[in-house]
PDB file of C-alpha atoms in Angstrom:
ATOM      1  CA  MET A 775      -0.521  -7.995  12.728  1.00 52.00           C
ATOM      2  CA  PRO A 776      -2.375  -5.515  14.239  1.00 70.00           C
ATOM      3  CA  HIS A 777      -4.442  -3.524  11.652  1.00 90.00           C
ATOM      4  CA  LEU A 778      -2.981  -0.206  10.999  1.00 93.00           C
ATOM      5  CA  THR A 779      -4.366   3.005  11.581  1.00 94.00           C
ATOM      6  CA  GLY A 780      -3.768   6.942  10.290  1.00 94.00           C
ATOM      7  CA  GLU A 781      -3.518   9.179   7.450  1.00 96.00           C
ATOM      8  CA  PHE A 782      -0.069  11.229   7.184  1.00 97.00           C
ATOM      9  CA  GLU A 783       1.194  13.895   5.052  1.00 97.00           C
ATOM     10  CA  CYS A 784       4.622  14.102   4.572  1.00 96.00           C
ATOM     11  CA  LYS A 785       7.207  16.037   2.214  1.00 97.00           C
ATOM     12  CA  LEU A 786       9.486  14.162  -0.090  1.00 97.00           C
ATOM     13  CA  ASP A 787      12.498  15.840  -0.528  1.00 96.00           C
ATOM     14  CA  THR A 788      15.324  16.670  -3.318  1.00 94.00           C
ATOM     15  CA  LYS A 789      16.447  12.943  -3.597  1.00 94.00           C
ATOM     16  CA  GLY A 790      12.961  11.195  -2.912  1.00 95.00           C
ATOM     17  CA  ARG A 791      12.964  10.371   1.018  1.00 96.00           C
ATOM     18  CA  MET A 792      10.100  10.307   2.921  1.00 96.00           C
ATOM     19  CA  MET A 793      10.567  10.658   6.613  1.00 95.00           C
ATOM     20  CA  ILE A 794       7.853   8.320   8.562  1.00 93.00           C
ATOM     21  CA  PRO A 795       5.931   9.952  10.781  1.00 93.00           C
ATOM     22  CA  ALA A 796       6.064   9.483  14.244  1.00 90.00           C
ATOM     23  CA  GLY A 797       2.426   8.119  14.922  1.00 91.00           C
ATOM     24  CA  LEU A 798       3.426   5.817  11.563  1.00 92.00           C
ATOM     25  CA  LYS A 799       6.325   4.838  13.339  1.00 90.00           C
ATOM     26  CA  LYS A 800       5.035   3.810  16.405  1.00 91.00           C
ATOM     27  CA  GLN A 801       2.966   1.180  14.562  1.00 90.00           C
ATOM     28  CA  LEU A 802       5.922  -0.767  12.320  1.00 89.00           C
ATOM     29  CA  PRO A 803       8.401  -1.607  15.692  1.00 86.00           C
ATOM     30  CA  GLU A 804       9.489  -4.277  12.972  1.00 82.00           C
ATOM     31  CA  ALA A 805      10.720  -1.508  10.375  1.00 82.00           C
ATOM     32  CA  ASP A 806      14.357  -0.570  11.506  1.00 78.00           C
ATOM     33  CA  GLY A 807      15.044  -4.232  12.411  1.00 84.00           C
ATOM     34  CA  GLU A 808      13.420  -6.058   9.027  1.00 88.00           C
ATOM     35  CA  GLY A 809      12.604  -3.234   7.003  1.00 89.00           C
ATOM     36  CA  LEU A 810       9.660  -2.476   4.316  1.00 95.00           C
ATOM     37  CA  MET A 811       8.834  -2.939   1.453  1.00 96.00           C
ATOM     38  CA  ILE A 812       6.958  -0.559  -1.355  1.00 97.00           C
ATOM     39  CA  ASN A 813       5.590  -1.723  -4.889  1.00 96.00           C
ATOM     40  CA  ARG A 814       3.218  -0.751  -7.288  1.00 95.00           C
ATOM     41  CA  GLY A 815      -0.579  -0.434  -5.663  1.00 94.00           C
ATOM     42  CA  LEU A 816      -3.968  -1.594  -7.906  1.00 92.00           C
ATOM     43  CA  GLU A 817      -4.169   2.441  -9.054  1.00 93.00           C
ATOM     44  CA  LYS A 818      -1.819   5.119  -9.115  1.00 95.00           C
ATOM     45  CA  TYR A 819      -0.034   5.141  -5.911  1.00 97.00           C
ATOM     46  CA  LEU A 820       2.456   2.815  -4.249  1.00 98.00           C
ATOM     47  CA  VAL A 821       1.943  -0.111  -0.396  1.00 97.00           C
ATOM     48  CA  ILE A 822       3.875  -0.277   1.827  1.00 97.00           C
ATOM     49  CA  TYR A 823       4.245  -3.491   3.603  1.00 95.00           C
ATOM     50  CA  THR A 824       5.796  -4.856   6.099  1.00 93.00           C
ATOM     51  CA  LYS A 825       8.169  -7.787   5.747  1.00 93.00           C
ATOM     52  CA  SER A 826       6.498 -10.055   8.002  1.00 92.00           C
ATOM     53  CA  GLU A 827       2.860  -9.039   5.735  1.00 93.00           C
ATOM     54  CA  TRP A 828       4.917  -8.800   1.793  1.00 96.00           C
ATOM     55  CA  ASP A 829       6.404 -13.198   2.833  1.00 95.00           C
ATOM     56  CA  LYS A 830       2.177 -13.667   2.843  1.00 95.00           C
ATOM     57  CA  ARG A 831       1.465 -11.671  -0.691  1.00 95.00           C
ATOM     58  CA  LEU A 832       4.804 -14.108  -1.970  1.00 96.00           C
ATOM     59  CA  ASP A 833       3.128 -17.252  -0.565  1.00 97.00           C
ATOM     60  CA  GLU A 834      -0.228 -16.555  -1.737  1.00 96.00           C
ATOM     61  CA  LEU A 835       1.257 -15.909  -5.154  1.00 96.00           C
ATOM     62  CA  SER A 836       3.197 -18.868  -4.798  1.00 96.00           C
ATOM     63  CA  LYS A 837       0.431 -20.553  -4.732  1.00 97.00           C
ATOM     64  CA  LEU A 838      -1.374 -19.793  -8.466  1.00 96.00           C
ATOM     65  CA  ASN A 839      -0.405 -21.631 -10.864  1.00 96.00           C
ATOM     66  CA  GLU A 840       2.797 -20.008 -13.106  1.00 92.00           C
ATOM     67  CA  TYR A 841       1.631 -21.613 -16.239  1.00 95.00           C
ATOM     68  CA  ASP A 842      -1.606 -20.082 -16.369  1.00 96.00           C
ATOM     69  CA  ARG A 843      -0.690 -16.434 -18.715  1.00 96.00           C
ATOM     70  CA  GLN A 844      -2.545 -15.009 -16.991  1.00 96.00           C
ATOM     71  CA  ASN A 845      -2.281 -15.604 -13.376  1.00 96.00           C
ATOM     72  CA  LEU A 846       2.029 -14.872 -14.067  1.00 96.00           C
ATOM     73  CA  ARG A 847       0.882 -11.471 -16.047  1.00 95.00           C
ATOM     74  CA  PHE A 848      -0.770 -10.739 -12.366  1.00 95.00           C
ATOM     75  CA  ILE A 849       2.622 -11.914 -10.389  1.00 95.00           C
ATOM     76  CA  ARG A 850       4.648  -9.684 -12.859  1.00 94.00           C
ATOM     77  CA  TYR A 851       2.913  -7.006 -11.731  1.00 93.00           C
ATOM     78  CA  PHE A 852       2.419  -7.305  -8.894  1.00 93.00           C
ATOM     79  CA  THR A 853       5.867  -8.020  -7.971  1.00 94.00           C
ATOM     80  CA  GLY A 854       7.235  -6.169 -10.504  1.00 90.00           C
ATOM     81  CA  GLY A 855       9.902  -3.163  -9.268  1.00 92.00           C
ATOM     82  CA  ALA A 856       9.108  -4.472  -5.620  1.00 96.00           C
ATOM     83  CA  THR A 857      11.933  -2.684  -3.345  1.00 97.00           C
ATOM     84  CA  ALA A 858      12.957  -3.174   0.423  1.00 96.00           C
ATOM     85  CA  LEU A 859      13.150  -0.130   1.944  1.00 95.00           C
ATOM     86  CA  MET A 860      15.500   0.098   4.862  1.00 93.00           C
ATOM     87  CA  PRO A 861      15.063   2.849   7.402  1.00 90.00           C
ATOM     88  CA  ASP A 862      17.957   5.508   7.591  1.00 90.00           C
ATOM     89  CA  ALA A 863      19.099   6.670  10.701  1.00 87.00           C
ATOM     90  CA  ALA A 864      17.166  10.015  11.022  1.00 88.00           C
ATOM     91  CA  GLY A 865      14.410   7.333   9.994  1.00 87.00           C
ATOM     92  CA  ARG A 866      14.169   8.371   6.437  1.00 92.00           C
ATOM     93  CA  VAL A 867      13.313   5.992   3.556  1.00 95.00           C
ATOM     94  CA  LEU A 868      14.152   6.004  -0.220  1.00 96.00           C
ATOM     95  CA  LEU A 869      11.145   5.966  -2.326  1.00 97.00           C
ATOM     96  CA  PRO A 870      12.288   4.089  -5.783  1.00 97.00           C
ATOM     97  CA  LYS A 871      12.019   6.403  -8.797  1.00 96.00           C
ATOM     98  CA  GLY A 872      10.723   4.403 -11.173  1.00 95.00           C
ATOM     99  CA  LEU A 873       7.931   3.923  -8.403  1.00 97.00           C
ATOM    100  CA  LEU A 874       7.323   7.354  -7.897  1.00 97.00           C
ATOM    101  CA  GLU A 875       6.708   8.256 -11.910  1.00 96.00           C
ATOM    102  CA  PHE A 876       4.355   5.342 -11.702  1.00 95.00           C
ATOM    103  CA  ALA A 877       2.634   6.905  -9.068  1.00 96.00           C
ATOM    104  CA  GLY A 878       2.788  10.841 -10.507  1.00 97.00           C
ATOM    105  CA  ILE A 879       3.830  11.179  -7.009  1.00 97.00           C
ATOM    106  CA  GLY A 880       5.469  14.300  -6.374  1.00 96.00           C
ATOM    107  CA  SER A 881       7.150  16.462  -2.965  1.00 96.00           C
ATOM    108  CA  ASP A 882       3.779  15.766  -0.979  1.00 98.00           C
ATOM    109  CA  VAL A 883       2.716  12.660  -0.226  1.00 98.00           C
ATOM    110  CA  VAL A 884       0.118  11.284   1.995  1.00 98.00           C
ATOM    111  CA  LEU A 885      -0.082   8.217   3.683  1.00 97.00           C
ATOM    112  CA  THR A 886      -3.216   5.941   4.792  1.00 97.00           C
ATOM    113  CA  CYS A 887      -3.166   3.139   6.091  1.00 96.00           C
ATOM    114  CA  VAL A 888      -5.673   0.450   4.939  1.00 95.00           C
ATOM    115  CA  LEU A 889      -5.782  -2.383   7.207  1.00 93.00           C
ATOM    116  CA  ASN A 890      -2.241  -4.277   6.985  1.00 92.00           C
ATOM    117  CA  LYS A 891      -0.909  -1.955   4.703  1.00 95.00           C
ATOM    118  CA  ILE A 892       0.343   1.823   3.672  1.00 96.00           C
ATOM    119  CA  GLU A 893      -1.036   3.067   0.493  1.00 97.00           C
ATOM    120  CA  VAL A 894       1.698   5.844  -0.647  1.00 98.00           C
ATOM    121  CA  TRP A 895      -0.046   8.851  -2.383  1.00 98.00           C
ATOM    122  CA  ASP A 896       0.566  12.019  -4.189  1.00 98.00           C
ATOM    123  CA  LYS A 897      -1.399  14.477  -1.922  1.00 97.00           C
ATOM    124  CA  ALA A 898      -3.380  16.319  -5.308  1.00 97.00           C
ATOM    125  CA  ALA A 899      -4.410  12.802  -6.574  1.00 96.00           C
ATOM    126  CA  TYR A 900      -5.599  11.407  -2.989  1.00 96.00           C
ATOM    127  CA  THR A 901      -6.919  14.800  -2.390  1.00 95.00           C
ATOM    128  CA  ASP A 902      -9.228  13.963  -5.763  1.00 94.00           C
ATOM    129  CA  MET A 903      -9.666  10.266  -5.026  1.00 92.00           C
ATOM    130  CA  ILE A 904     -11.143  11.292  -1.789  1.00 90.00           C
ATOM    131  CA  ASN A 905     -13.004  13.944  -3.041  1.00 90.00           C
ATOM    132  CA  ASN A 906     -14.710  11.629  -5.629  1.00 86.00           C
ATOM    133  CA  GLU A 907     -16.799   9.636  -2.839  1.00 77.00           C
ATOM    134  CA  PRO A 908     -18.834   7.638  -3.922  1.00 73.00           C
ATOM    135  CA  ASP A 909     -23.159   9.805  -4.202  1.00 76.00           C
ATOM    136  CA  ASN A 910     -24.270   7.410  -1.312  1.00 80.00           C
ATOM    137  CA  PHE A 911     -21.862   5.909   0.725  1.00 79.00           C
ATOM    138  CA  ALA A 912     -24.316   3.571   2.199  1.00 82.00           C
ATOM    139  CA  GLU A 913     -25.141   1.980  -1.251  1.00 83.00           C
ATOM    140  CA  LEU A 914     -21.828   0.934  -1.463  1.00 79.00           C
ATOM    141  CA  ALA A 915     -21.424  -0.020   2.250  1.00 80.00           C
ATOM    142  CA  GLU A 916     -24.534  -1.841   1.621  1.00 83.00           C
ATOM    143  CA  ALA A 917     -23.127  -3.596  -1.637  1.00 82.00           C
ATOM    144  CA  VAL A 918     -19.873  -4.693  -0.330  1.00 82.00           C
ATOM    145  CA  MET A 919     -20.650  -5.672   3.800  1.00 83.00           C
ATOM    146  CA  GLY A 920     -24.840  -5.684   3.699  1.00 80.00           C
ATOM    147  CA  SER A 921     -24.116  -9.081   2.195  1.00 67.00           C
ATOM    148  CA  LYS A 922     -21.777 -10.703   4.784  1.00 61.00           C
ATOM    149  CA  ALA A 923     -24.264 -13.749   5.956  1.00 54.00           C
ATOM    150  CA  ARG A 924     -22.412 -12.263   9.615  1.00 54.00           C
ATOM    151  CA  ARG A 925     -22.479  -9.794  12.305  1.00 54.00           C
ATOM    152  CA  ILE A 926     -19.437  -7.387  12.599  1.00 53.00           C
ATOM    153  CA  ASP A 927     -19.630  -7.619  15.950  1.00 52.00           C
ATOM    154  CA  GLU A 928     -19.093 -11.154  16.348  1.00 50.00           C
TER     155      GLU A 928
END
């Protein structure tokens, strides 16, 4: 799957439905046929995957030893609440109430593409996260990417 790009502001209606922005929908041609999957993020946000990306994640999880308690806890947490999303005729998806409550998402939402997934944030929480950028982003970049034994253009 190609990497997704963009950041989109959306509104949820009173039922928790969200219109998939046109710029994002163009990047998700399989969504109408296969649907999407949504689950909890690693912090207070939600994550949307294409069905094929979700299946890759499950394949990874299925290789873990389920008799290891830490693995089992992670599998339970990661898959708990995962829900299929099928766009309706108007291009809207219904976000599960329990997941919205988990992430503290109100009616104003930001969708931000991160490689091959879409993070779903409450707008105020997203703004706070972005405003708390590390004091020295260059140092973070060096710590994360500088140790790579390859060049980006290779």
